[in-house]
Every structure is written in C-alpha cells, then in structure tokens.
Amino acid sequence: MAGLGEHITAMVRSHAAGDDAAFYSVALQVAAREARSGHHVLADDIRKTIDASRKSQPRLNVTGA
C-alpha cells in the first residue's frame, strides 16, 4: 500500500495532467486508507466531497476531430 505522501504526489500529477479519473481513484484510495485507520468521519467527508465534485463537473465528450 502506498503511503500518504505517495498518494498526494499521484493526485497532484493526475490533476496537472487533467486526468480526473486517476485523481478521483487516488482520492478514494486515501478515503479507504483513512477508514481502515479508524478515521471514519474524514473518510466519509472525502467520499462525499468526491461525489459532489463529480456531480458538479460537466461531462465532456472528447473526440479526435
């Protein structure tokens, strides 16, 4: 399992690359890690923030044209 620093680094890299899917994937890994550590309120807050962000962002249909 990656350490928190590695998770943060991965999140920054995916954000910089515009890779929302990777960003959210790593953020969910952080939430899972916090839940396993007994930090359930923080884990729930992270998950709720991710869900709200996904709902508020418009979906782009990117084509090769």
mmCIF file of C-alpha atoms in Angstrom:
data_model
loop_
_atom_site.group_PDB
_atom_site.id
_atom_site.type_symbol
_atom_site.label_atom_id
_atom_site.label_comp_id
_atom_site.label_asym_id
_atom_site.label_seq_id
_atom_site.Cartn_x
_atom_site.Cartn_y
_atom_site.Cartn_z
ATOM 1 C CA MET A 1 0.000 0.000 0.000
ATOM 2 C CA ALA A 2 1.269 3.449 -0.888
ATOM 3 C CA GLY A 3 1.974 5.966 1.826
ATOM 4 C CA LEU A 4 0.028 9.182 2.128
ATOM 5 C CA GLY A 5 2.850 11.187 0.556
ATOM 6 C CA GLU A 6 2.795 8.925 -2.494
ATOM 7 C CA HIS A 7 -0.970 9.345 -2.736
ATOM 8 C CA ILE A 8 -0.665 13.126 -2.626
ATOM 9 C CA THR A 9 2.058 13.069 -5.275
ATOM 10 C CA ALA A 10 -0.112 10.882 -7.507
ATOM 11 C CA MET A 11 -3.084 13.214 -7.017
ATOM 12 C CA VAL A 12 -1.039 16.287 -7.951
ATOM 13 C CA ARG A 13 0.336 14.545 -11.047
ATOM 14 C CA SER A 14 -3.089 13.397 -12.208
ATOM 15 C CA HIS A 15 -4.560 16.858 -11.571
ATOM 16 C CA ALA A 16 -1.762 18.504 -13.556
ATOM 17 C CA ALA A 17 -2.358 16.055 -16.409
ATOM 18 C CA GLY A 18 -6.102 16.729 -16.338
ATOM 19 C CA ASP A 19 -6.783 13.069 -15.545
ATOM 20 C CA ASP A 20 -9.877 13.349 -13.367
ATOM 21 C CA ALA A 21 -10.455 9.595 -13.279
ATOM 22 C CA ALA A 22 -6.987 8.952 -11.854
ATOM 23 C CA PHE A 23 -7.347 11.841 -9.407
ATOM 24 C CA TYR A 24 -10.628 10.507 -8.039
ATOM 25 C CA SER A 25 -9.262 6.963 -7.939
ATOM 26 C CA VAL A 26 -6.347 8.012 -5.756
ATOM 27 C CA ALA A 27 -8.596 10.204 -3.602
ATOM 28 C CA LEU A 28 -10.838 7.188 -2.986
ATOM 29 C CA GLN A 29 -7.759 5.180 -2.016
ATOM 30 C CA VAL A 30 -6.964 7.881 0.536
ATOM 31 C CA ALA A 31 -10.536 7.660 1.863
ATOM 32 C CA ALA A 32 -10.225 3.875 2.168
ATOM 33 C CA ARG A 33 -6.911 4.237 3.979
ATOM 34 C CA GLU A 34 -8.453 6.674 6.438
ATOM 35 C CA ALA A 35 -11.406 4.350 7.033
ATOM 36 C CA ARG A 36 -9.043 1.437 7.752
ATOM 37 C CA SER A 37 -7.211 3.684 10.222
ATOM 38 C CA GLY A 38 -10.467 4.340 12.058
ATOM 39 C CA HIS A 39 -10.877 7.889 10.759
ATOM 40 C CA HIS A 40 -14.415 7.287 9.548
ATOM 41 C CA VAL A 41 -15.577 10.912 9.638
ATOM 42 C CA LEU A 42 -12.641 12.002 7.473
ATOM 43 C CA ALA A 43 -13.145 9.053 5.106
ATOM 44 C CA ASP A 44 -16.834 9.898 4.706
ATOM 45 C CA ASP A 45 -16.008 13.576 4.153
ATOM 46 C CA ILE A 46 -13.520 12.683 1.407
ATOM 47 C CA ARG A 47 -16.045 10.381 -0.306
ATOM 48 C CA LYS A 48 -18.834 12.970 -0.086
ATOM 49 C CA THR A 49 -16.547 15.662 -1.493
ATOM 50 C CA ILE A 50 -15.592 13.400 -4.404
ATOM 51 C CA ASP A 51 -19.242 12.584 -5.118
ATOM 52 C CA ALA A 52 -20.238 16.261 -5.025
ATOM 53 C CA SER A 53 -17.361 17.215 -7.303
ATOM 54 C CA ARG A 54 -18.222 14.521 -9.828
ATOM 55 C CA LYS A 55 -21.852 15.664 -9.915
ATOM 56 C CA SER A 56 -20.988 19.350 -10.342
ATOM 57 C CA GLN A 57 -18.490 18.925 -13.187
ATOM 58 C CA PRO A 58 -19.895 18.888 -16.699
ATOM 59 C CA ARG A 59 -19.102 15.776 -18.685
ATOM 60 C CA LEU A 60 -17.026 16.492 -21.758
ATOM 61 C CA ASN A 61 -17.346 14.393 -24.871
ATOM 62 C CA VAL A 62 -13.831 14.466 -26.252
ATOM 63 C CA THR A 63 -13.372 13.286 -29.819
ATOM 64 C CA GLY A 64 -10.342 13.017 -32.044
ATOM 65 C CA ALA A 65 -11.776 15.518 -34.562
#
